[in-house]
Amino acid sequence: MPVTEILERTRAYVRDNFLYMRPDFVLGDDDPLLAKGVIDSMGVMEMIGFLTSEFGIAVADEEVTEENLGSVSAIARFVSGKARQTEAA
């Protein structure tokens, strides 16, 4: 799946599930989700559930990091990399 499609789906999920009460909030793909107050620790868990159901990837405990899940673009890179690993296996 192209990274652009992962970005679009992830953006839509964040908008629909975390920003629905803040329609004027502008979130860039590289903006930090936690630092901007978009998601909290429970939101991270919801995001993991979304990634599992939407993209069919498993997220290990040690992969729950700011580097992997800190922004929409980080999530897209992480999902793309996980998908490539799954395809190669």
PDB file of C-alpha atoms in Angstrom:
ATOM      1  CA  MET A   1       0.000   0.000   0.000  1.00  0.00           C
ATOM      2  CA  PRO A   2       1.410   3.416  -0.903  1.00  0.00           C
ATOM      3  CA  VAL A   3       2.500   5.657   1.969  1.00  0.00           C
ATOM      4  CA  THR A   4       0.183   8.379   0.644  1.00  0.00           C
ATOM      5  CA  GLU A   5      -2.827   6.120   1.180  1.00  0.00           C
ATOM      6  CA  ILE A   6      -1.665   5.265   4.697  1.00  0.00           C
ATOM      7  CA  LEU A   7      -1.274   8.998   5.381  1.00  0.00           C
ATOM      8  CA  GLU A   8      -4.777   9.746   4.098  1.00  0.00           C
ATOM      9  CA  ARG A   9      -6.412   6.990   6.141  1.00  0.00           C
ATOM     10  CA  THR A  10      -4.486   7.920   9.280  1.00  0.00           C
ATOM     11  CA  ARG A  11      -5.275  11.633   8.858  1.00  0.00           C
ATOM     12  CA  ALA A  12      -8.956  10.810   8.484  1.00  0.00           C
ATOM     13  CA  TYR A  13      -8.895   8.583  11.577  1.00  0.00           C
ATOM     14  CA  VAL A  14      -7.216  11.277  13.685  1.00  0.00           C
ATOM     15  CA  ARG A  15      -9.624  13.932  12.433  1.00  0.00           C
ATOM     16  CA  ASP A  16     -12.732  11.788  12.947  1.00  0.00           C
ATOM     17  CA  ASN A  17     -11.775  10.331  16.318  1.00  0.00           C
ATOM     18  CA  PHE A  18      -9.632  12.921  18.072  1.00  0.00           C
ATOM     19  CA  LEU A  19     -10.327  16.289  16.446  1.00  0.00           C
ATOM     20  CA  TYR A  20     -14.080  16.086  15.850  1.00  0.00           C
ATOM     21  CA  MET A  21     -14.692  18.615  18.655  1.00  0.00           C
ATOM     22  CA  ARG A  22     -11.984  20.922  17.283  1.00  0.00           C
ATOM     23  CA  PRO A  23     -12.887  21.441  13.608  1.00  0.00           C
ATOM     24  CA  ASP A  24     -10.633  24.499  13.240  1.00  0.00           C
ATOM     25  CA  PHE A  25      -7.545  22.725  14.597  1.00  0.00           C
ATOM     26  CA  VAL A  26      -4.852  22.492  11.928  1.00  0.00           C
ATOM     27  CA  LEU A  27      -2.616  19.454  12.269  1.00  0.00           C
ATOM     28  CA  GLY A  28       0.369  18.974   9.998  1.00  0.00           C
ATOM     29  CA  ASP A  29       1.587  15.496   9.141  1.00  0.00           C
ATOM     30  CA  ASP A  30       4.789  16.053  11.136  1.00  0.00           C
ATOM     31  CA  ASP A  31       3.173  17.722  14.160  1.00  0.00           C
ATOM     32  CA  PRO A  32       3.645  15.770  17.399  1.00  0.00           C
ATOM     33  CA  LEU A  33       0.318  14.213  18.361  1.00  0.00           C
ATOM     34  CA  LEU A  34       1.034  13.987  22.086  1.00  0.00           C
ATOM     35  CA  ALA A  35       2.700  17.385  22.503  1.00  0.00           C
ATOM     36  CA  LYS A  36      -0.103  19.122  20.582  1.00  0.00           C
ATOM     37  CA  GLY A  37      -2.682  17.493  22.841  1.00  0.00           C
ATOM     38  CA  VAL A  38      -4.316  15.610  19.989  1.00  0.00           C
ATOM     39  CA  ILE A  39      -4.035  12.231  21.709  1.00  0.00           C
ATOM     40  CA  ASP A  40      -3.167  10.995  25.174  1.00  0.00           C
ATOM     41  CA  SER A  41      -2.048   7.566  26.363  1.00  0.00           C
ATOM     42  CA  MET A  42      -5.538   6.139  25.852  1.00  0.00           C
ATOM     43  CA  GLY A  43      -5.543   7.651  22.370  1.00  0.00           C
ATOM     44  CA  VAL A  44      -2.290   5.835  21.625  1.00  0.00           C
ATOM     45  CA  MET A  45      -4.006   2.560  22.507  1.00  0.00           C
ATOM     46  CA  GLU A  46      -6.952   3.468  20.262  1.00  0.00           C
ATOM     47  CA  MET A  47      -4.503   4.296  17.470  1.00  0.00           C
ATOM     48  CA  ILE A  48      -2.864   0.884  17.841  1.00  0.00           C
ATOM     49  CA  GLY A  49      -6.284  -0.749  17.534  1.00  0.00           C
ATOM     50  CA  PHE A  50      -6.936   1.269  14.382  1.00  0.00           C
ATOM     51  CA  LEU A  51      -3.581   0.300  12.859  1.00  0.00           C
ATOM     52  CA  THR A  52      -4.221  -3.356  13.603  1.00  0.00           C
ATOM     53  CA  SER A  53      -7.719  -3.403  12.136  1.00  0.00           C
ATOM     54  CA  GLU A  54      -7.138  -1.019   9.226  1.00  0.00           C
ATOM     55  CA  PHE A  55      -3.725  -2.188   8.050  1.00  0.00           C
ATOM     56  CA  GLY A  56      -3.468  -5.692   9.509  1.00  0.00           C
ATOM     57  CA  ILE A  57      -0.255  -5.076  11.410  1.00  0.00           C
ATOM     58  CA  ALA A  58       0.690  -6.111  14.916  1.00  0.00           C
ATOM     59  CA  VAL A  59       2.319  -3.467  17.107  1.00  0.00           C
ATOM     60  CA  ALA A  60       4.667  -4.900  19.722  1.00  0.00           C
ATOM     61  CA  ASP A  61       5.060  -3.168  23.081  1.00  0.00           C
ATOM     62  CA  GLU A  62       8.610  -2.105  22.254  1.00  0.00           C
ATOM     63  CA  GLU A  63       7.367  -0.461  19.031  1.00  0.00           C
ATOM     64  CA  VAL A  64       5.092   1.939  20.920  1.00  0.00           C
ATOM     65  CA  THR A  65       7.471   4.876  20.693  1.00  0.00           C
ATOM     66  CA  GLU A  66       7.356   8.521  19.719  1.00  0.00           C
ATOM     67  CA  GLU A  67       9.507   7.643  16.713  1.00  0.00           C
ATOM     68  CA  ASN A  68       6.889   5.189  15.409  1.00  0.00           C
ATOM     69  CA  LEU A  69       3.628   6.760  16.571  1.00  0.00           C
ATOM     70  CA  GLY A  70       4.483  10.384  17.308  1.00  0.00           C
ATOM     71  CA  SER A  71       2.954  12.018  14.237  1.00  0.00           C
ATOM     72  CA  VAL A  72       0.797  11.138  11.267  1.00  0.00           C
ATOM     73  CA  SER A  73       3.853  10.897   9.011  1.00  0.00           C
ATOM     74  CA  ALA A  74       5.744   8.759  11.564  1.00  0.00           C
ATOM     75  CA  ILE A  75       2.770   6.410  11.737  1.00  0.00           C
ATOM     76  CA  ALA A  76       2.646   6.142   7.935  1.00  0.00           C
ATOM     77  CA  ARG A  77       6.362   5.290   7.768  1.00  0.00           C
ATOM     78  CA  PHE A  78       5.974   2.751  10.571  1.00  0.00           C
ATOM     79  CA  VAL A  79       2.953   1.068   8.970  1.00  0.00           C
ATOM     80  CA  SER A  80       4.648   0.994   5.566  1.00  0.00           C
ATOM     81  CA  GLY A  81       7.753  -0.613   7.061  1.00  0.00           C
ATOM     82  CA  LYS A  82       5.703  -3.184   8.982  1.00  0.00           C
ATOM     83  CA  ALA A  83       3.719  -4.025   5.855  1.00  0.00           C
ATOM     84  CA  ARG A  84       6.935  -4.568   3.882  1.00  0.00           C
ATOM     85  CA  GLN A  85       8.251  -6.871   6.635  1.00  0.00           C
ATOM     86  CA  THR A  86       5.022  -8.870   6.547  1.00  0.00           C
ATOM     87  CA  GLU A  87       5.125  -9.175   2.744  1.00  0.00           C
ATOM     88  CA  ALA A  88       8.763 -10.314   2.828  1.00  0.00           C
ATOM     89  CA  ALA A  89       8.067 -13.023   5.417  1.00  0.00           C
TER      90      ALA A  89
END
